[in-house]
CSV table of C-alpha atoms in Angstrom, one decimal:
chain,number,residue,atom,x,y,z
E,293,MET,CA,42.5,151.3,142.2
E,294,SER,CA,42.2,154.2,139.8
E,295,GLU,CA,41.8,157.7,141.4
E,296,PHE,CA,39.0,158.3,139.0
E,297,LYS,CA,37.0,155.1,139.5
E,298,TRP,CA,33.2,155.7,139.6
E,299,ARG,CA,33.7,159.2,138.2
E,300,GLN,CA,31.3,160.3,135.3
E,301,PHE,CA,34.2,161.6,133.3
E,302,GLU,CA,37.6,160.2,132.3
E,303,GLY,CA,40.6,161.1,134.4
E,304,GLU,CA,42.2,163.0,131.6
E,305,ILE,CA,39.2,165.3,131.4
E,306,ILE,CA,39.1,165.9,135.1
E,307,LEU,CA,42.8,166.7,135.2
E,308,TRP,CA,42.3,169.2,132.3
E,309,ALA,CA,39.8,171.1,134.4
E,310,VAL,CA,41.8,171.0,137.6
E,311,ARG,CA,45.0,172.0,135.9
E,312,TRP,CA,43.3,174.8,133.8
E,313,TYR,CA,41.6,176.3,136.9
E,314,CYS,CA,44.8,176.2,139.0
E,315,ARG,CA,47.1,177.5,136.2
E,316,TYR,CA,45.1,180.3,134.5
E,317,GLY,CA,43.2,182.2,137.3
E,318,ILE,CA,39.7,181.8,135.9
E,319,SER,CA,36.3,181.4,137.6
E,320,TYR,CA,34.5,178.1,137.9
E,321,ARG,CA,31.7,179.5,135.7
E,322,ASP,CA,34.1,180.6,133.0
E,323,LEU,CA,35.7,177.2,133.1
E,324,GLU,CA,32.3,175.5,132.8
E,325,GLN,CA,31.8,177.4,129.6
E,326,MET,CA,35.2,176.6,128.3
E,327,MET,CA,34.6,172.9,128.9
E,328,GLY,CA,31.2,173.2,127.2
E,329,GLU,CA,32.9,174.6,124.1
E,330,ARG,CA,35.0,171.4,124.0
E,331,GLY,CA,31.9,169.2,124.2
E,332,VAL,CA,32.2,168.4,128.0
E,333,PRO,CA,28.9,169.5,129.7
E,334,VAL,CA,30.0,169.8,133.3
E,335,ASP,CA,28.5,172.1,136.0
E,336,HIS,CA,30.8,174.6,137.8
E,337,SER,CA,30.0,173.0,141.2
E,338,THR,CA,31.3,169.7,139.9
E,339,ILE,CA,34.5,171.4,138.8
E,340,TYR,CA,34.8,172.9,142.3
E,341,ARG,CA,34.5,169.4,143.8
E,342,TRP,CA,37.2,168.1,141.4
E,343,VAL,CA,39.6,170.9,142.5
E,344,GLN,CA,39.0,170.1,146.1
E,345,ARG,CA,39.6,166.4,145.6
E,346,TYR,CA,42.5,166.4,143.1
E,347,ALA,CA,44.5,169.7,143.6
E,348,PRO,CA,46.0,168.4,146.9
E,349,GLU,CA,46.6,165.0,145.2
E,350,ILE,CA,48.5,166.6,142.4
E,351,GLU,CA,50.6,168.6,144.9
E,352,LYS,CA,51.3,165.4,146.8
E,353,ARG,CA,52.3,163.3,143.8
E,354,LEU,CA,54.4,166.0,142.2
E,355,ARG,CA,56.1,167.3,145.3
E,356,TRP,CA,59.3,165.2,144.9
E,357,GLN,CA,59.6,166.6,141.3
E,358,TRP,CA,59.2,170.3,141.8
E,359,ARG,CA,60.4,170.8,145.4
E,360,ARG,CA,64.1,170.8,144.9
E,361,PRO,CA,65.6,174.3,145.6
E,362,ARG,CA,68.4,175.3,143.3
E,363,SER,CA,69.8,177.6,145.9
E,364,THR,CA,70.4,177.4,149.7
E,365,SER,CA,69.7,181.1,150.1
E,366,TRP,CA,66.0,181.3,151.0
E,367,ARG,CA,63.5,184.2,151.1
E,368,ALA,CA,60.6,183.8,153.6
E,369,ASP,CA,57.6,186.1,153.8
E,370,GLU,CA,53.8,186.0,154.2
E,371,THR,CA,50.9,187.5,152.4
E,372,TYR,CA,47.2,187.9,153.2
E,373,VAL,CA,44.3,185.7,152.0
E,374,LYS,CA,40.7,186.4,152.9
E,375,VAL,CA,38.7,183.5,154.3
E,376,ARG,CA,35.1,183.9,155.2
E,377,GLY,CA,35.6,187.7,155.4
E,378,LYS,CA,38.7,187.5,157.7
E,379,TRP,CA,42.3,187.8,156.8
E,380,THR,CA,44.5,184.7,157.1
E,381,TYR,CA,48.2,184.4,156.5
E,382,LEU,CA,49.9,182.5,153.6
E,383,TYR,CA,53.5,181.8,154.5
E,384,ARG,CA,55.8,181.2,151.5
E,385,ALA,CA,59.4,180.4,151.0
E,386,LEU,CA,61.3,180.9,147.7
E,387,ASP,CA,65.0,180.6,146.9
E,388,LYS,CA,67.0,183.5,145.6
E,389,ASP,CA,66.2,182.4,142.0
E,390,GLY,CA,62.5,182.6,142.6
E,391,ASP,CA,61.8,178.9,142.8
E,392,THR,CA,59.0,177.9,145.3
E,393,ILE,CA,60.3,175.9,148.2
E,394,ASP,CA,57.1,175.5,150.3
E,395,PHE,CA,54.0,177.3,151.7
E,396,TYR,CA,51.7,177.2,154.6
E,397,LEU,CA,48.3,178.8,155.4
E,398,SER,CA,47.6,179.8,158.9
E,399,PRO,CA,44.8,181.7,160.7
E,400,THR,CA,47.4,183.4,162.9
E,401,ARG,CA,50.6,185.3,162.4
E,402,ASN,CA,52.9,184.4,165.3
E,403,ALA,CA,56.0,182.5,166.2
E,404,LYS,CA,54.2,179.2,166.4
E,405,ALA,CA,52.8,179.6,162.9
E,406,ALA,CA,56.3,180.7,161.6
E,407,LYS,CA,57.8,177.6,163.2
E,408,ARG,CA,55.2,175.2,161.7
E,409,PHE,CA,55.8,176.8,158.3
E,410,LEU,CA,59.6,176.6,158.4
E,411,GLY,CA,59.5,173.1,159.9
E,412,LYS,CA,57.3,172.0,157.0
E,413,ALA,CA,59.7,173.7,154.5
E,414,LEU,CA,62.7,171.9,156.0
E,415,ASN,CA,61.0,168.5,156.2
E,416,GLY,CA,62.2,165.9,153.7
E,417,LEU,CA,65.2,168.0,152.4
E,418,LYS,CA,68.6,166.5,152.2
E,419,ASP,CA,71.4,168.2,154.2
E,420,TRP,CA,72.8,169.9,151.1
E,421,GLU,CA,69.4,171.2,150.2
E,422,LYS,CA,68.8,172.9,153.5
E,423,PRO,CA,69.3,176.7,153.8
E,424,THR,CA,72.6,178.4,154.6
E,425,VAL,CA,70.8,181.8,154.7
E,426,ILE,CA,67.1,182.6,155.5
E,427,ASN,CA,66.1,186.1,154.7
E,428,THR,CA,62.9,187.5,156.3
E,429,ASP,CA,61.3,190.8,157.2
E,430,LYS,CA,61.8,192.5,160.5
E,431,ALA,CA,59.1,190.5,162.3
E,432,PRO,CA,60.6,188.9,165.4
E,433,THR,CA,58.5,185.7,165.0
E,434,TYR,CA,60.9,184.3,162.4
E,435,GLY,CA,64.0,184.8,164.7
E,436,ILE,CA,62.2,182.9,167.5
E,437,ALA,CA,61.1,180.1,165.1
E,438,ILE,CA,64.6,179.7,163.6
E,439,SER,CA,66.2,179.5,167.0
E,440,GLU,CA,63.8,176.8,168.2
E,441,LEU,CA,64.2,174.8,165.0
E,442,LYS,CA,68.0,174.9,165.4
E,443,ALA,CA,67.7,173.8,169.0
E,444,GLU,CA,65.6,170.8,167.9
E,445,GLY,CA,68.1,169.9,165.1
E,446,LYS,CA,65.7,170.6,162.3
E,447,CYS,CA,67.4,173.7,160.9
E,448,PRO,CA,71.2,173.8,160.2
E,449,GLU,CA,73.1,175.3,163.1
E,450,GLY,CA,75.1,177.4,160.7
E,451,ALA,CA,72.1,178.9,158.9
E,452,VAL,CA,72.3,182.7,159.0
E,453,HIS,CA,69.1,184.6,159.6
E,454,ARG,CA,69.2,187.9,157.7
E,455,GLN,CA,66.6,190.7,157.8
E,456,VAL,CA,67.3,192.8,154.6
E,457,LYS,CA,64.2,194.2,153.1
E,458,TYR,CA,65.3,194.5,149.4
E,459,LEU,CA,66.4,190.8,149.3
E,460,ASN,CA,62.7,189.8,149.8
E,461,ASN,CA,61.7,191.6,146.6
E,462,VAL,CA,61.7,188.2,144.7
E,463,VAL,CA,59.1,186.7,147.0
E,464,GLU,CA,57.0,189.8,147.2
E,465,ALA,CA,56.8,189.9,143.4
E,466,ASP,CA,55.9,186.3,143.4
E,467,HIS,CA,53.1,187.0,145.9
E,468,GLY,CA,51.5,189.3,143.2
E,469,LYS,CA,51.5,186.6,140.6
E,470,LEU,CA,49.9,184.2,142.9
E,471,LYS,CA,47.3,186.7,143.9
E,472,GLN,CA,46.3,186.9,140.2
E,473,LEU,CA,45.2,183.3,140.5
E,474,ILE,CA,43.4,183.8,143.8
E,475,ARG,CA,41.5,187.0,142.8
E,476,PRO,CA,38.8,185.2,140.7
E,477,VAL,CA,37.9,183.1,143.7
E,478,ARG,CA,36.4,186.2,145.4
E,479,GLY,CA,36.9,184.8,148.9
E,480,PHE,CA,37.1,181.3,150.3
E,481,LYS,CA,34.5,179.8,152.6
E,482,THR,CA,36.8,177.8,154.9
E,483,LEU,CA,40.4,177.5,155.7
E,484,LYS,CA,40.4,173.9,154.4
E,485,THR,CA,39.0,174.8,151.0
E,486,ALA,CA,41.4,177.8,150.8
E,487,TYR,CA,44.5,175.7,151.5
E,488,THR,CA,43.3,172.9,149.2
E,489,THR,CA,42.8,175.3,146.3
E,490,ILE,CA,46.1,177.2,147.0
E,491,MET,CA,47.9,173.8,146.9
E,492,GLY,CA,46.8,173.6,143.2
E,493,PHE,CA,47.8,177.2,142.5
E,494,GLU,CA,51.2,176.7,144.0
E,495,VAL,CA,52.2,173.5,142.2
E,496,MET,CA,51.0,175.0,138.9
E,497,ARG,CA,53.1,178.1,139.6
E,498,ALA,CA,56.1,175.9,140.3
E,499,LEU,CA,55.6,173.9,137.1
E,500,ARG,CA,55.2,177.2,135.1
E,501,LYS,CA,58.4,178.5,136.5
E,502,GLY,CA,60.2,175.3,135.2
E,503,GLN,CA,60.9,173.7,138.5
E,504,ALA,CA,60.2,170.2,137.1
E,505,ALA,CA,61.7,171.0,133.7
E,506,ILE,CA,63.8,167.8,133.8
E,507,PHE,CA,60.6,165.8,133.6
E,508,ASN,CA,59.1,168.0,130.8
E,509,LEU,CA,60.2,165.9,127.9
E,510,THR,CA,59.0,168.2,125.2
E,511,GLN,CA,59.9,171.4,127.1
E,512,ASP,CA,56.5,173.0,126.3
E,513,ILE,CA,53.1,173.4,127.8
E,514,ARG,CA,52.0,170.0,126.6
E,515,GLY,CA,55.0,168.4,128.4
E,516,GLU,CA,53.9,170.3,131.5
E,517,ALA,CA,50.5,168.8,131.2
E,518,ARG,CA,52.0,165.3,130.7
E,519,ILE,CA,53.9,165.6,134.0
E,520,VAL,CA,50.5,165.8,135.8
E,521,GLU,CA,48.9,163.1,133.7
E,522,ARG,CA,51.8,160.6,134.2
E,523,ALA,CA,51.6,161.1,138.0
E,524,PHE,CA,48.1,159.5,137.7
E,525,GLY,CA,49.1,156.8,135.3
E,526,ILE,CA,47.4,158.4,132.3
E,527,GLY,CA,48.9,157.8,128.9
E,528,ALA,CA,52.3,156.5,128.0
E,529,SER,CA,55.1,156.1,130.5
E,530,ALA,CA,58.0,158.5,130.8
E,531,LEU,CA,60.3,156.0,129.1
E,532,ALA,CA,58.0,155.5,126.2
E,533,GLU,CA,57.5,159.2,125.7
E,534,ALA,CA,61.3,159.8,125.9
E,535,VAL,CA,61.9,157.3,123.1
E,536,GLU,CA,59.2,158.9,121.0
E,537,VAL,CA,60.7,162.4,121.5
E,538,ILE,CA,64.2,161.1,120.5
E,539,ASN,CA,62.8,159.4,117.4
E,540,ASP,CA,61.0,162.6,116.4
E,541,GLN,CA,64.2,164.6,116.8
E,542,LEU,CA,66.2,162.1,114.7
E,543,GLU,CA,63.6,162.3,111.9
E,544,LEU,CA,63.9,166.0,111.8
E,545,GLN,CA,67.7,165.9,111.3
E,546,PRO,CA,68.9,166.2,107.7
E,547,ALA,CA,70.1,163.0,106.1
């Protein structure tokens, strides 16, 4: 069954709105006007419901494409996100090249939260994709979490836990770029809506950083959009698109 069955608008239009919102850091009302300029009269509250419904679905369907760290040297850190007037903690892990590995939103900042986050980041990775080095700040919670995960066999026994501040510059800089997307939201109402929306932000950031470049057949913004659309069965298959791209390149070559 189509994910867009019974929806008023076609799936392609819905994905436009969700992708634009999660990629460009704009408000729902601004996006409502942008859609109106393109002949799509849709209310900002409807766009909000689309994001809540489809942002986590996009993250789920594309996870196997973007979540493949190039390096086994990880950088783990957390930043703050306001939910209903209170600060919550967004745990994030990047590799040394700046590629996003995983993320986790928690109402608390303690060893249990750090363990859930790192356990989630390690889950599903092949042995050769797991970290040899995990760099964190001086918070003792990470050391406890890593030790417990090693004891449970979820983290490689030989993984080194380092606490070198300057090595985390890459993840701290990436926090700032993510915050640019979060800022127009002006506060989330619940932890669930916050996490759902951030899923969309994170996967769009990953695509923008080129983490699924192998699936971007045209190596441009349109190819990035097609990655999302193909995940929902919209448009031509990857094989058909690849053949079309090759034919276009052959036509451009001099005789």
